[in-house]
Short mmCIF file of C-alpha atoms in Angstrom, two decimals:
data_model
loop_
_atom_site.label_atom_id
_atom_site.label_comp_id
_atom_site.label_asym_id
_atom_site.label_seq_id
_atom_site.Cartn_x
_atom_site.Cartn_y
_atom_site.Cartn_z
CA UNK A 20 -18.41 18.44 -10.25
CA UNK A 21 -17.38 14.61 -10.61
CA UNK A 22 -16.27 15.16 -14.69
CA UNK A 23 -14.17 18.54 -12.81
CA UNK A 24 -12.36 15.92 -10.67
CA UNK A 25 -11.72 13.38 -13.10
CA UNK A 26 -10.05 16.22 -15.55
CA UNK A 27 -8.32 16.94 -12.93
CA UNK A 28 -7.29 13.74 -11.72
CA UNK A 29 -6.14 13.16 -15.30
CA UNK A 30 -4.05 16.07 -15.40
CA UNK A 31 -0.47 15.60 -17.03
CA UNK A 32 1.02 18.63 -14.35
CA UNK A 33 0.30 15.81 -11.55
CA UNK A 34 3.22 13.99 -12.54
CA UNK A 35 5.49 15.44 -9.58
CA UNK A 36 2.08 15.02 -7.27
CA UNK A 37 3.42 14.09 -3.09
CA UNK A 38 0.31 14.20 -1.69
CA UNK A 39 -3.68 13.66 -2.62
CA UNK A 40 -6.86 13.84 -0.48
CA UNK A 41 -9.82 12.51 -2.01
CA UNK A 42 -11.74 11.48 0.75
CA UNK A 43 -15.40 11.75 0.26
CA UNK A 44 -15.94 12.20 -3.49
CA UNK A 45 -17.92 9.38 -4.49
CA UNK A 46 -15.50 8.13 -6.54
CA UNK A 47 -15.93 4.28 -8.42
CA UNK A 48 -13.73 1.40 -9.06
CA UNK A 49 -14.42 2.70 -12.91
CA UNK A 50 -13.44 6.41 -12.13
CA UNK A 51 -10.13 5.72 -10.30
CA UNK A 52 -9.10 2.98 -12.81
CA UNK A 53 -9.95 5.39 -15.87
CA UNK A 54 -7.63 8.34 -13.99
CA UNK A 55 -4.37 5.95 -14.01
CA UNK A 56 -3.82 7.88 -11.00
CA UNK A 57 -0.62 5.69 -9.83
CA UNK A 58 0.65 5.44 -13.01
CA UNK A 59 0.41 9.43 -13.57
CA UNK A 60 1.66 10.15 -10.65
CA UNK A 61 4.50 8.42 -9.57
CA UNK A 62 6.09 10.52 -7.06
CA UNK A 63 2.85 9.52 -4.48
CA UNK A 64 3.54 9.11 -1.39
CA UNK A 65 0.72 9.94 0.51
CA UNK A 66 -3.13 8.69 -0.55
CA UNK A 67 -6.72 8.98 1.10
CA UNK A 68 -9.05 7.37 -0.91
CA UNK A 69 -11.73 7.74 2.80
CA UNK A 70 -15.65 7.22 2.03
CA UNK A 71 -15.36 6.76 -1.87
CA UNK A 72 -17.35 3.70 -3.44
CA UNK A 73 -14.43 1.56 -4.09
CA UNK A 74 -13.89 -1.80 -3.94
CA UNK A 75 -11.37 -4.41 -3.65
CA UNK A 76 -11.00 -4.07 -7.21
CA UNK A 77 -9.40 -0.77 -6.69
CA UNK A 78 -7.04 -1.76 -3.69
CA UNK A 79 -6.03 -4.87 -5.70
CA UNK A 80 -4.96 -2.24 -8.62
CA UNK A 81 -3.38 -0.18 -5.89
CA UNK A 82 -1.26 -2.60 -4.18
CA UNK A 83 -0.09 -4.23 -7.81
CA UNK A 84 0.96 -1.50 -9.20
CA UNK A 85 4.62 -0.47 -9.56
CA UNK A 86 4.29 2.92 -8.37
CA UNK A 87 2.84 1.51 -5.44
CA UNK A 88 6.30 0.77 -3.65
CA UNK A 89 6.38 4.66 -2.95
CA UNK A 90 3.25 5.02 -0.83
CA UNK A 91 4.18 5.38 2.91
CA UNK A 92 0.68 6.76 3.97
CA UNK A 93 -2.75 5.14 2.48
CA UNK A 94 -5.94 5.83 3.96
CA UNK A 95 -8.99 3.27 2.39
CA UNK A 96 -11.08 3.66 5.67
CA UNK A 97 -15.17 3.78 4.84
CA UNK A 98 -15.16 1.43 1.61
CA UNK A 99 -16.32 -2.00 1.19
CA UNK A 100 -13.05 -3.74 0.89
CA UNK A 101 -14.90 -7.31 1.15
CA UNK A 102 -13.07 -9.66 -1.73
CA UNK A 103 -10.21 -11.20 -2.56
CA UNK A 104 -7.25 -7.95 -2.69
CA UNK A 105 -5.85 -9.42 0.13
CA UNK A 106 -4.76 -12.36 -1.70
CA UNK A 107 -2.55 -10.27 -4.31
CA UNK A 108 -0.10 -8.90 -0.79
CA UNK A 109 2.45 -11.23 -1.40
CA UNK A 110 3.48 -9.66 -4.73
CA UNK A 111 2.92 -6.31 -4.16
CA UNK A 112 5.86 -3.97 -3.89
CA UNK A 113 4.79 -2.13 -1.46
CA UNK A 114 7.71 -1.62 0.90
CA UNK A 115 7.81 1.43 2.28
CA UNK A 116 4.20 1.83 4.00
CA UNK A 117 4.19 3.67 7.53
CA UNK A 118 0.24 4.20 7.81
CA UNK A 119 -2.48 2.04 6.64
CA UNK A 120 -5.92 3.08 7.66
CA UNK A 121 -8.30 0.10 7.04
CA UNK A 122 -11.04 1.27 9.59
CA UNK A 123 -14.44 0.18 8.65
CA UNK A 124 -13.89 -1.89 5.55
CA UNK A 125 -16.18 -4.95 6.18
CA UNK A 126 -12.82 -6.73 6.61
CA UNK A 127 -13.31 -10.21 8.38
CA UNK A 128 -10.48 -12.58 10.26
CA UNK A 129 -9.95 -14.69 7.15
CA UNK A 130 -8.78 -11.22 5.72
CA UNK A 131 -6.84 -10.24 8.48
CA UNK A 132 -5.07 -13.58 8.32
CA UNK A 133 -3.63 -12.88 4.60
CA UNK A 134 -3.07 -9.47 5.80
CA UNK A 135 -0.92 -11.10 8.92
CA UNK A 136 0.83 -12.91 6.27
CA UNK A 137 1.80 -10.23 4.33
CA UNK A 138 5.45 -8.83 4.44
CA UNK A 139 3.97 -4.90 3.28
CA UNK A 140 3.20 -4.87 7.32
CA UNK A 141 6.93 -4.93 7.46
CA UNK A 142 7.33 -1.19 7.46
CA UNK A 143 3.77 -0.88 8.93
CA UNK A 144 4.15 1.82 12.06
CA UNK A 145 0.39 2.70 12.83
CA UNK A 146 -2.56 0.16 11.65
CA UNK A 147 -6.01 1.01 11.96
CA UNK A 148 -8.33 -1.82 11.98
CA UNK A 149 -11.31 -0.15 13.59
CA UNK A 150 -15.21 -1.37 13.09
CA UNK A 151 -14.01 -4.54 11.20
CA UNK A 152 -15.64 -7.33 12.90
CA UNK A 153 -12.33 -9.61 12.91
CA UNK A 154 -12.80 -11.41 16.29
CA UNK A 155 -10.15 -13.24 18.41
CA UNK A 156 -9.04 -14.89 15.40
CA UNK A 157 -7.71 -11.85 13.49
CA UNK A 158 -6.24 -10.53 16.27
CA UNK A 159 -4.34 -13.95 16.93
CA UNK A 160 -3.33 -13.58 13.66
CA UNK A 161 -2.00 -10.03 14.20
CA UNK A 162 -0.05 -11.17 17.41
CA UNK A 163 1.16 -13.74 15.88
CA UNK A 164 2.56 -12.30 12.50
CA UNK A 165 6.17 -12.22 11.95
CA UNK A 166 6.06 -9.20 9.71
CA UNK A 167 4.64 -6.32 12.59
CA UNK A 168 8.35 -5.66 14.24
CA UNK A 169 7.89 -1.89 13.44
CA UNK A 170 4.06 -1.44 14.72
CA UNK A 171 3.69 1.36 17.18
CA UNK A 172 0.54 2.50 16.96
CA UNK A 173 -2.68 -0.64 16.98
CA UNK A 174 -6.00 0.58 16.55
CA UNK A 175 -8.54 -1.85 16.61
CA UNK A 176 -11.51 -0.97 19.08
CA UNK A 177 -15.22 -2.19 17.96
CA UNK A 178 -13.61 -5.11 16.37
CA UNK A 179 -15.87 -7.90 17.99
CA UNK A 180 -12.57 -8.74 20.42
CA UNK A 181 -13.16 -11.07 23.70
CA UNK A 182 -10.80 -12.01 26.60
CA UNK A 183 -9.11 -14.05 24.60
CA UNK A 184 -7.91 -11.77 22.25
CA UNK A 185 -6.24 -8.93 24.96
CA UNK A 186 -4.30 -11.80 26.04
CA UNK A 187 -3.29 -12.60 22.52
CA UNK A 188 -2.47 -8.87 21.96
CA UNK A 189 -0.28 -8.69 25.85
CA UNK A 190 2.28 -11.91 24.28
CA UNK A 191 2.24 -10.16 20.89
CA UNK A 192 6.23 -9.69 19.95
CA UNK A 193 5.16 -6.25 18.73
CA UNK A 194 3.82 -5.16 22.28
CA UNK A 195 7.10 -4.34 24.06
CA UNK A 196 7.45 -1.14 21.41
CA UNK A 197 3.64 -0.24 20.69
CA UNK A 198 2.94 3.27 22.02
CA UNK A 199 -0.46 3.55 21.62
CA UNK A 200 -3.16 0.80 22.03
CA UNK A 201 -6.96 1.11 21.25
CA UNK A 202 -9.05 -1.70 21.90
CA UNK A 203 -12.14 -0.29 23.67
CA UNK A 204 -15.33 -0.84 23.02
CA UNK A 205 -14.75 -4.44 22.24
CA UNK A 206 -16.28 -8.10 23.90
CA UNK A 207 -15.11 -7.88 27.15
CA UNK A 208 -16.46 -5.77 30.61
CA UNK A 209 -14.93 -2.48 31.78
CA UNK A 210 -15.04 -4.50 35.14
CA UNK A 211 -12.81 -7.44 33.95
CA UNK A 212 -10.01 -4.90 32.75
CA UNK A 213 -10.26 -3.28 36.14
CA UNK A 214 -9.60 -6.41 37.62
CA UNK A 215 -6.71 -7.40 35.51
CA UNK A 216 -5.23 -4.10 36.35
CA UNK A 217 -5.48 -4.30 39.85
CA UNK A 218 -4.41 -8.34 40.20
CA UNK A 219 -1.62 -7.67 37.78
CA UNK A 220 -0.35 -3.99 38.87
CA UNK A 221 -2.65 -3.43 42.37
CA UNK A 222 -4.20 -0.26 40.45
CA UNK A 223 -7.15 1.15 42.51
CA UNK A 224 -10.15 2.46 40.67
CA UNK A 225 -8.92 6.05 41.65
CA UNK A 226 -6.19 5.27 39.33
CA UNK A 227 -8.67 4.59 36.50
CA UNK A 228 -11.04 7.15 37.21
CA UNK A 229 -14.75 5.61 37.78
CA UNK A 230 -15.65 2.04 36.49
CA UNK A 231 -17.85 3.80 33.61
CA UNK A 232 -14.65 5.85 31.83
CA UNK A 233 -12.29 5.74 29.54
CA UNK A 234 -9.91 2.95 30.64
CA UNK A 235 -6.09 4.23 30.23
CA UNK A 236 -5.47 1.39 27.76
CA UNK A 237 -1.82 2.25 27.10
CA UNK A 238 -0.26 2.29 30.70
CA UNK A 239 -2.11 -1.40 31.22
CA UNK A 240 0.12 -2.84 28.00
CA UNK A 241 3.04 -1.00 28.80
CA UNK A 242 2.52 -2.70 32.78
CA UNK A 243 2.20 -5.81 30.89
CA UNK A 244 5.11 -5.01 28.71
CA UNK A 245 7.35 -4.48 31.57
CA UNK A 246 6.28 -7.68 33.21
CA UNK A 247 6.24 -9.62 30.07
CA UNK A 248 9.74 -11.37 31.28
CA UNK A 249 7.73 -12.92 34.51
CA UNK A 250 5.52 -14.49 32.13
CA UNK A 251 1.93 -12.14 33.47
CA UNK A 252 -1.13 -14.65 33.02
CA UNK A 253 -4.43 -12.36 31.92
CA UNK A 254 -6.94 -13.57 34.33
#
């Protein structure tokens, strides 16, 4: 089955390729560098490389190569991206990514710090940082990136995230045109984000639903959004 895929992924016909799912295949830094696959196929614009074996070896190809500049949706969620990729950003020519899907890469802050600083987030609209255990600090470093003007949609629940960091997040330039928050399941209480809401915006738990449910994560940023001008303090 694997030498079926790599014929095929090494198939002259996928010159004029748009789109290619290969989520869950097993596939090597050594397979996907063998299969040229950007350089075959350089009419890409959409990429799921989900639950493979690659490494930052293969994202560091992926983000250096040429072709790359016409990606607008890559998906690397599920591989060990732990290295040094993010350190090759500032040359890449990727400029015209919507979605980037890092969820549950073993990324760490110092990562998300060089990702921060990288101007690819420019056209970023939806980042996915889930299950990377990036703290307070990579968020900071998300809130505080000058490259994020576009970002709608922030995903970054289980990502080891206190108090600290939801404040970060509610100053963020980027938070008075996100649509869509996720940060549950992170460092701080269900019964600290009640009280926030209802100091802040006088919610009631009826609002909410009961103390043990889903907390409605968007209207409390887009409360803190609108009274972002009065200078809101997070208690």
């Amino acid at each position: 089955m694997k030498g079926t895929l790599i014929d095929l992924l090494t198939d002259p016909r996928l010159a004029d390729l748009r789109k290619l799912d290969l989520r869950h295949n097993d596939l090597t830094d050594a397979e996907f560098a063998a299969c040229g696959l950007l350089a075959r196929s350089p009419r890409l614009r959409r990429l799921s490389l989900e639950g493979n074996r690659i490494t930052s070896e293969t994202v560091g190809r992926i983000v250096t190569t040429p072709n790359a500049g016409q990606l607008v949706e890559l998906d690397l969620s599920d591989n060990d991206l732990r290295g040094d990729w993010c350190n090759l950003l500032s040359d890449s020519p990727m400029t015209s990514l919507w979605r980037l899907n890092l969820a549950r890469c073993r990324l760490t802050a110092g990562d998300i710090e060089r990702l921060a600083a990288s101007p690819i987030l420019r056209t970023v609209r939806t980042l996915n940082l889930e299950g990377n255990p990036i703290g307070n600090t990579g968020v900071r470093a998300l809130a505080r990136s000058p490259h994020l003007q576009r970002l709608q949609e922030l995903k970054i629940q289980r990502c080891a995230i206190g108090r600290e960091g939801i404040r970060e997040l509610s100053q963020a330039p980027f938070a008075r045109h996100l649509s869509s928050y996720d940060v549950l399941s992170n460092d701080f209480e269900t019964e600290w984000l009640l009280q926030v809401g209802s100091e802040l915006f006088g919610w009631d738990e009826r609002e909410l639903g009961s103390i043990e449910s889903r907390i409605d994560m968007d209207r409390m940023f887009r409360e803190m959004r609108s009274t972002s001008a009065n200078k809101v303090q997070i208690p």
